[in-house]
Coordinates of C-alpha atoms and ligand atoms in Angstrom, one line a residue:
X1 CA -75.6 74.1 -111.3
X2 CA -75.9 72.9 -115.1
X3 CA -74.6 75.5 -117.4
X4 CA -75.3 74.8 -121.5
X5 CA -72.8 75.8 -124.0
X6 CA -74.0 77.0 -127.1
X7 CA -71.8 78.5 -130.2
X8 CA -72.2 77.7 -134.0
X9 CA -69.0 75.4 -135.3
X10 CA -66.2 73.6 -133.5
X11 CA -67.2 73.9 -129.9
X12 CA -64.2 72.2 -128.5
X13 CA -62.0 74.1 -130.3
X14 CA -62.7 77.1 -127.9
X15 CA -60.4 76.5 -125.0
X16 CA -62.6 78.5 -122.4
X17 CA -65.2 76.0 -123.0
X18 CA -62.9 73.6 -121.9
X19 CA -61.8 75.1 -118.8
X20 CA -65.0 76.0 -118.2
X21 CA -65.7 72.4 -117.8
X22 CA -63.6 72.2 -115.1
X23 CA -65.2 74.5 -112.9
X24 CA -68.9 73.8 -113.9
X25 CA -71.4 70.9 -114.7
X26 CA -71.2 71.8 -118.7
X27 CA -73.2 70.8 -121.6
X28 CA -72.0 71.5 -125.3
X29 CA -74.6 71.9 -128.1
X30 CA -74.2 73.2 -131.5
X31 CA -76.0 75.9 -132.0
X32 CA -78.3 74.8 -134.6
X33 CA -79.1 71.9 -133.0
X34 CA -80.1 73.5 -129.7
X35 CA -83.7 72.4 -128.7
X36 CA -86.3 74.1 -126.2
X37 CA -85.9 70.9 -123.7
X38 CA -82.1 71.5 -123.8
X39 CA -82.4 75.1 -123.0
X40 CA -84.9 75.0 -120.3
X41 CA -82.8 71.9 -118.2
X42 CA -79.7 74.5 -118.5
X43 CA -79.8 76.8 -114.9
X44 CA -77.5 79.0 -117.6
X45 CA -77.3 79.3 -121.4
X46 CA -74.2 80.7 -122.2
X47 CA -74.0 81.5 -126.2
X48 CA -71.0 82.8 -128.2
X49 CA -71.9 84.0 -131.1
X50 CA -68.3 84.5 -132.8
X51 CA -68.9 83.1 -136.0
X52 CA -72.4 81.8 -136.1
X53 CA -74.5 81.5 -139.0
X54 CA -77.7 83.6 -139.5
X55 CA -79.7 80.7 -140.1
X56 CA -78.3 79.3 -136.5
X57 CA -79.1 82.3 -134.8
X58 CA -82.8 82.0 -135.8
X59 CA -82.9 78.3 -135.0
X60 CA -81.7 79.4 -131.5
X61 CA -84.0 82.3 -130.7
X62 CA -86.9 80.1 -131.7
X63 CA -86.2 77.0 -129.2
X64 CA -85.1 80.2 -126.6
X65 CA -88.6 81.8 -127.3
X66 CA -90.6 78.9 -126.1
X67 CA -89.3 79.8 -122.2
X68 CA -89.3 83.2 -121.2
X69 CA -87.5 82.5 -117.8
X70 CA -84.3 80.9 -119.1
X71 CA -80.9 82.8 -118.0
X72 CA -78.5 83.9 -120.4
X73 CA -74.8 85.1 -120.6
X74 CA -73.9 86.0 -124.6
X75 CA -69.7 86.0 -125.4
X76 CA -69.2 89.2 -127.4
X77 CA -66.2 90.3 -129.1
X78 CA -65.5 93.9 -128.1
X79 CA -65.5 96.2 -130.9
X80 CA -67.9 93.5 -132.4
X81 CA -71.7 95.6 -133.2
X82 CA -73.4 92.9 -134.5
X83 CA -72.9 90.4 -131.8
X84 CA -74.4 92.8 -128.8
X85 CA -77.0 93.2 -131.3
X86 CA -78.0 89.4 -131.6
X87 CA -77.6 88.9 -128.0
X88 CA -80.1 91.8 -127.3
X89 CA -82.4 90.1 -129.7
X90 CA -82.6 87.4 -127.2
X91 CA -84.4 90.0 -124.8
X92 CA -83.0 90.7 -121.4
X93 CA -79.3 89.0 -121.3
X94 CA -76.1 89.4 -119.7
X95 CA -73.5 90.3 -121.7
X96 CA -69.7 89.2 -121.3
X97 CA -66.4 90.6 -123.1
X98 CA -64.2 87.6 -123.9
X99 CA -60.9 89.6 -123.9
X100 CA -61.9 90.0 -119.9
X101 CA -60.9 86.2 -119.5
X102 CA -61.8 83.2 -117.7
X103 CA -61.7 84.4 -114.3
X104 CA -64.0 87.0 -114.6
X105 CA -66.0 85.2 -117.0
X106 CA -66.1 82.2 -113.8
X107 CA -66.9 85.2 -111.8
X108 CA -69.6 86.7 -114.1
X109 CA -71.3 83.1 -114.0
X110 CA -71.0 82.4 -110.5
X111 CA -72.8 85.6 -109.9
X112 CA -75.4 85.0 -112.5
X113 CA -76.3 81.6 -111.0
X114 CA -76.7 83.4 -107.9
X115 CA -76.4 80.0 -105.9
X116 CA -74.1 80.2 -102.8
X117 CA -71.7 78.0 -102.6
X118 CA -72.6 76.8 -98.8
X119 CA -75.4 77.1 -96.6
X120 CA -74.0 79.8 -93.8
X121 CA -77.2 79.3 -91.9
X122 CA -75.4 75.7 -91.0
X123 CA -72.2 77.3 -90.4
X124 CA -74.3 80.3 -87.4
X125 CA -74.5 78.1 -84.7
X126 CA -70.8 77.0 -85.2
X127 CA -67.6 78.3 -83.4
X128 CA -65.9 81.5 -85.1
X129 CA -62.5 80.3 -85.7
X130 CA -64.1 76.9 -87.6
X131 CA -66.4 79.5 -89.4
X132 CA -62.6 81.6 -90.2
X133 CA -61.0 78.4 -90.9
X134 CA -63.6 77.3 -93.4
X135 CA -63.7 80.4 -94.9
X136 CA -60.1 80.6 -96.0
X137 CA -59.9 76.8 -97.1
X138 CA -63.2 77.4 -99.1
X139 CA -61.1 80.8 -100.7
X140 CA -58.0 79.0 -101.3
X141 CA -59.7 76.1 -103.1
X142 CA -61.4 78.5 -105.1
X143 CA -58.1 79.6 -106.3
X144 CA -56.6 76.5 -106.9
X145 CA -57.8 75.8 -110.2
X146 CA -56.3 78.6 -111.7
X147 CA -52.9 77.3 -111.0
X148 CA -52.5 74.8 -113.1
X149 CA -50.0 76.1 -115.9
X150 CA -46.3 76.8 -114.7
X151 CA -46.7 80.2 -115.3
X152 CA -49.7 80.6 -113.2
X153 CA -49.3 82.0 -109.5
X154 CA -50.1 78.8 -107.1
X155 CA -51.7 80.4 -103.9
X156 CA -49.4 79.7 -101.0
X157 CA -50.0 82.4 -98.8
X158 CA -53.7 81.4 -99.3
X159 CA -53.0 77.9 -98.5
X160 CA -50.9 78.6 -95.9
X161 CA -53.3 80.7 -94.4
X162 CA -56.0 78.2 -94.4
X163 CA -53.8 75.7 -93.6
X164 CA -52.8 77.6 -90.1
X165 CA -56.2 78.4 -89.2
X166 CA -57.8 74.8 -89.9
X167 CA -54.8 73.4 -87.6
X168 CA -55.2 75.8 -84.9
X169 CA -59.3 75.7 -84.9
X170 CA -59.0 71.8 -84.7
X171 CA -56.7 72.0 -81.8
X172 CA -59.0 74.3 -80.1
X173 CA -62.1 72.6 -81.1
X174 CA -61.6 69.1 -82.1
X175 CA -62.5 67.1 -85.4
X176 CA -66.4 67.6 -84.6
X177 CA -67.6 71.2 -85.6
X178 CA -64.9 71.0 -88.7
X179 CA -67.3 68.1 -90.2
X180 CA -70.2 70.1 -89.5
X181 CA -68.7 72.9 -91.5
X182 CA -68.0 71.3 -94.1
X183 CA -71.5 69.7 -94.9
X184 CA -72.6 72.9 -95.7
X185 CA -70.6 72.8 -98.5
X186 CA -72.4 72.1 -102.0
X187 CA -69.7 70.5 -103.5
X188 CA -68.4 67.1 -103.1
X189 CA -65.5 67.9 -104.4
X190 CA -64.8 70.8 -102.1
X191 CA -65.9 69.0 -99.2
X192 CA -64.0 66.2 -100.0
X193 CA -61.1 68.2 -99.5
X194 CA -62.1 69.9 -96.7
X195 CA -63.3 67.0 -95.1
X196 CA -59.5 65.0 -95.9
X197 CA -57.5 68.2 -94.4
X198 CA -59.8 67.8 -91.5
X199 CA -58.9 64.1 -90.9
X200 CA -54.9 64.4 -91.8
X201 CA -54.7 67.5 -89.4
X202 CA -56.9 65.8 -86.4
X203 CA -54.7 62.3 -86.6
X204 CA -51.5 64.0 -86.9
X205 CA -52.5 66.4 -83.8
X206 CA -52.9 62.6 -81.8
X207 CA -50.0 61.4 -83.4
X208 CA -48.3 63.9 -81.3
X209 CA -46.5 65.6 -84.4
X210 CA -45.0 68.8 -84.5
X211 CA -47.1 71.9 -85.3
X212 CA -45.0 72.5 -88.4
X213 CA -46.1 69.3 -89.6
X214 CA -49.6 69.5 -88.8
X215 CA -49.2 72.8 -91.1
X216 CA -48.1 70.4 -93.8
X217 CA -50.6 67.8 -93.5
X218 CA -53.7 70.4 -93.0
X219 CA -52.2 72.1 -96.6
X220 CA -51.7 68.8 -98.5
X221 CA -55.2 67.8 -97.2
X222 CA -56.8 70.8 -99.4
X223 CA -54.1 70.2 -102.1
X224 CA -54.2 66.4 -102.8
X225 CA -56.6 66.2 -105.4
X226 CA -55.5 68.7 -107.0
X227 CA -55.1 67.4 -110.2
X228 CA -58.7 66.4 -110.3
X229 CA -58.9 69.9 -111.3
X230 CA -57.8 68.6 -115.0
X231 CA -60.9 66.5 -115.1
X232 CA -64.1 67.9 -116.2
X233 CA -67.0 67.9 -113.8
X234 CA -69.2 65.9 -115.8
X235 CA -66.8 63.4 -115.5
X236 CA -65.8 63.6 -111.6
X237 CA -70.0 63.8 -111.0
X238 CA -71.2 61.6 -113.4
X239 CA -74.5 60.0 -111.6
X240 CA -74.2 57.2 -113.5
X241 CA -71.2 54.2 -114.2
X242 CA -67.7 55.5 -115.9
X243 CA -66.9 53.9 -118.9
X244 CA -63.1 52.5 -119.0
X245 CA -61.8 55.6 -120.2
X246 CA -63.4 57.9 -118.1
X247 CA -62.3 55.8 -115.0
X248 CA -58.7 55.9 -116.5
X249 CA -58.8 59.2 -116.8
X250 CA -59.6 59.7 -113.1
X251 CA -56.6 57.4 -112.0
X252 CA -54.3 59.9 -113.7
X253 CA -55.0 62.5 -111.0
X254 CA -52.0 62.1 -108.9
X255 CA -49.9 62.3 -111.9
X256 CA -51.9 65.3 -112.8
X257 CA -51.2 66.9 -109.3
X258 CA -47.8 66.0 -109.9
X259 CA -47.6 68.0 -112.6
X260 CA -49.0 70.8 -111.4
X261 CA -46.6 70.8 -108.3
X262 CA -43.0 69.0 -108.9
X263 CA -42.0 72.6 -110.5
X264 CA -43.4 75.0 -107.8
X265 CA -40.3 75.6 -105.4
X266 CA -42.8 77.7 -102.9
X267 CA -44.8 73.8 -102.4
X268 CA -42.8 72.2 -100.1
X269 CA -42.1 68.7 -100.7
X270 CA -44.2 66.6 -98.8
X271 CA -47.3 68.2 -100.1
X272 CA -45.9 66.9 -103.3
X273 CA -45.3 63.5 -102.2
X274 CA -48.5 63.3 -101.1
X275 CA -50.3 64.5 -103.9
X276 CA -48.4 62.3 -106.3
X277 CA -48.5 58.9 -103.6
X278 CA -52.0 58.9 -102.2
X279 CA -53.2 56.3 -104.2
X280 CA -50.1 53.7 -103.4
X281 CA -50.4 51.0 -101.1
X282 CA -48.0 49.3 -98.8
X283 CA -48.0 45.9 -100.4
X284 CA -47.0 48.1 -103.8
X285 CA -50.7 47.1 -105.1
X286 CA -51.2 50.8 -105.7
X287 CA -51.4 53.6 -108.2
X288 CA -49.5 55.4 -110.3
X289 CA -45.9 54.0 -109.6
X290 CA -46.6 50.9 -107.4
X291 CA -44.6 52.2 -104.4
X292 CA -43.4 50.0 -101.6
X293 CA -43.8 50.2 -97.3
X294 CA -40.3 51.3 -97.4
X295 CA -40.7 54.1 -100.4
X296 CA -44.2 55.4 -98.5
X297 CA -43.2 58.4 -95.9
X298 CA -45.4 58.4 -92.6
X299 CA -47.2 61.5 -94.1
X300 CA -48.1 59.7 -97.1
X301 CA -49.2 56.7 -95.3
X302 CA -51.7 59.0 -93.3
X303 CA -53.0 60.7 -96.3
X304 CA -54.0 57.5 -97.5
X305 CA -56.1 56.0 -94.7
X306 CA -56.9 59.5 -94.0
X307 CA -58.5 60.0 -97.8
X308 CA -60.2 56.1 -98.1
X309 CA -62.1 56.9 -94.6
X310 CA -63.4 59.6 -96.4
X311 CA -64.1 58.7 -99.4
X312 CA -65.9 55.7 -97.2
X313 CA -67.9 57.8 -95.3
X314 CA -69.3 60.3 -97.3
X315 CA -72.6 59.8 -99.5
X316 CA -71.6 59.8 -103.8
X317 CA -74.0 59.7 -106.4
X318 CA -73.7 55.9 -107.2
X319 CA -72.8 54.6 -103.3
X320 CA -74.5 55.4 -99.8
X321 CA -71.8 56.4 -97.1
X322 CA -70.8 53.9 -94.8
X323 CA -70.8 54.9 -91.1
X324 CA -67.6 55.8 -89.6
X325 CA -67.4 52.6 -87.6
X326 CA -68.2 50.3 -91.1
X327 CA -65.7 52.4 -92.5
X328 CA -63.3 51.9 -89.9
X329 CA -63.8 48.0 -90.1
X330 CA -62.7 48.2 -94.2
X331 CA -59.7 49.9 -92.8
X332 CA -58.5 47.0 -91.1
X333 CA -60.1 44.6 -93.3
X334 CA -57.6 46.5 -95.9
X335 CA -54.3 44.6 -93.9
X336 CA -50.9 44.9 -95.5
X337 CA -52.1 47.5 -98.0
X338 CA -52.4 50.2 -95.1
X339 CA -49.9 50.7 -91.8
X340 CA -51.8 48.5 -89.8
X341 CA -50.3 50.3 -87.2
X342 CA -51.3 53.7 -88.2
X343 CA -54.8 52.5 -88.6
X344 CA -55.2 51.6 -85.0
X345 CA -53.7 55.0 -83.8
X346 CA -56.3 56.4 -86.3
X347 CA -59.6 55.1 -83.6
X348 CA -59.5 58.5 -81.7
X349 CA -60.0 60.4 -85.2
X350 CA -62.5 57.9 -85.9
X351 CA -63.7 57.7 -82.2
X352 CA -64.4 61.9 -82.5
X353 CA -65.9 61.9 -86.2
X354 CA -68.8 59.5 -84.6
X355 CA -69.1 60.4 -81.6
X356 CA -70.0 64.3 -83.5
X357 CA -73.6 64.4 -84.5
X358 CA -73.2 66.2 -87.3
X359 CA -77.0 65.7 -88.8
X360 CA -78.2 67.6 -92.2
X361 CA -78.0 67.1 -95.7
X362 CA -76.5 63.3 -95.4
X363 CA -73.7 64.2 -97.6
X364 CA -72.5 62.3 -93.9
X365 CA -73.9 59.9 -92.6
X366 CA -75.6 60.5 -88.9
X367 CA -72.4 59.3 -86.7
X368 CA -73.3 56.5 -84.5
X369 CA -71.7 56.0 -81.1
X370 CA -67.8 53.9 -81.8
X371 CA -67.7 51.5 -79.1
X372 CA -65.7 48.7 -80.3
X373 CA -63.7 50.2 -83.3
Ligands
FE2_1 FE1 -57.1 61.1 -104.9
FE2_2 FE1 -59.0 62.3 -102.2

């Protein structure tokens, strides 16, 4: 879903562009600059027209003329005549009231672009509760980015919800249809998320750990990237190479998520922990603090093999997925920077993601039978 900014003047000066980034694949262009071949690669043109210049406006509807199909969502300022009137110039529009804010405005677009977010013909043939349990995750990560300022609400009774039923659908159902759930999703970020919760809740079920604690782990599993959120998506899907700074950028994340949480008294503890120590490894070669063995909790230790055998496994834009056994083997290959010992425990995840054919889309790979792993 590629969605084109266009406004007259200091784009990045409008902070809903920004968060908009956040949420959607965005393009900037001046407004006078806009060209037909810019419009019609856009799946929405979105144009404010708060302060743009005649002579803009007329550049604009020109290079919009030249495709009759294009989608578009005009910003008006309410009380504003002349604005509704441009945008009705530009034939059959949608119109949107900036003083409603960015989450009707995300849910304006979302409705415009009239693209699911996951294919629930995958999802039929799949057991209720993993269908329930995706559901609520899916809802709670859709709230998540909204909570990113201390004085925003973070959804706990959403993630606590999602968090219970993920836990108690994997304990029913095993690893298996959860992974087939979740490559419906047409995210990567979302299924990233959902795929990590899936793994931290299914190992810390063998692990034998207390309910309570699988709670925790299925929570900070949808959490732990949560300051990813910060990051636009242009830069989180880039097809191509990062430059340095975009990659730095990135590495920031936990300290990011840290942000958002260390405040929030309603976020218990080791869902912050785990947010802000993913990236650390045992031998201290890690990010952001360099953390020790001896400084890395046994939840944070199993977030981290937990998140690297997904990020091994699943298919990105510059990288095929590795199969889960291939994976598994890098795991080990990893030695002192993971719990070796952890890692063995973690075959039976490993064992149950393979042994699940979960097929489709390849944002998996096709598990392969785990004999020796
Ligand atoms: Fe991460
Ligand atoms: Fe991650």
């Amino acid at each position: 879903m590629k969605l084109l900014l266009v406004a007259d003047g200091d784009l990045l000066r409008r902070a809903y562009f920004k968060d908009l980034s956040r949420f959607f694949l965005c393009k900037l262009t001046e407004m006078s600059a806009a060209s037909a071949a810019d419009l019609s690669k856009a799946d929405l043109v979105l144009i404010d027209f708060d302060r743009a210049t005649p002579r803009a406006i007329q550049h604009l509807k020109a290079a919009a003329s030249k495709n009759k199909s294009l989608k578009i969502l005009c910003i008006v300022t309410k009380g504003d005549r002349w604005a509704p009137a441009q945008a009705a110039a530009f034939g059959q529009v949608a119109i949107f009231d900036r003083e409603n804010g960015l989450r009707s405005l995300i849910s304006t677009i979302r409705d415009l672009f009239a693209a699911p977010q996951f294919d629930r013909s995958r999802l039929q043939h799949l057991d209720r509760d993993v269908q329930v349990a995706f559901g609520k995750a899916n809802d709670f990560l859709n709230e998540m980015p909204f909570a990113l300022t201390p004085e925003s609400d973070f959804p706990t009774r959403l993630m606590m919800q999602a968090a219970t039923s993920v836990t108690d659908a994997l304990h029913e159902k095993g690893i298996g249809p959860w992974v087939g759930a979740v490559e419906s999703h047409h995210s990567h970020t979302y299924r990233h998320s959902l795929y990590v919760a899936g793994l931290v809740t299914s190992f810390s079920q063998s692990l034998g750990w207390n309910r309570a604690d699988q709670y925790t782990m299925a929570a900070a599993g949808l959490v732990h990237d949560i300051g990813k959120t910060k990051i636009p998506l242009a830069i989180l899907d880039k097809p191509g190479k990062l430059t340095n700074s975009e990659f730095d950028l990135i590495k920031k994340h936990p300290v990011f998520g840290y942000e958002i949480l260390h405040e929030r008294q309603e976020v218990p503890d080791e869902i912050k922990h785990m947010t802000f120590h993913h990236h650390e490894f045992m031998d201290g070669s890690g990010y952001p603090e360099g953390l020790k063995a001896d400084e890395l909790h046994p939840m944070v230790r199993v977030m981290t093999i937990c998140d690297i055998f997904a990020a091994l496994t699943e298919k990105r834009s510059y990288k095929e997925a590795l199969s889960p056994r291939v994976a598994y083997t890098e795991l080990m290959d990893m030695g002192g920077k993971l719990d070796q010992s952890l890692v063995r425990k973690f075959t039976k995840v490993v064992t149950a993601v393979a042994n699940k054919d979960v097929g489709g889309s390849g944002a998996f790979v096709k598990a392969e039978k785990l004999k020796s792993a």
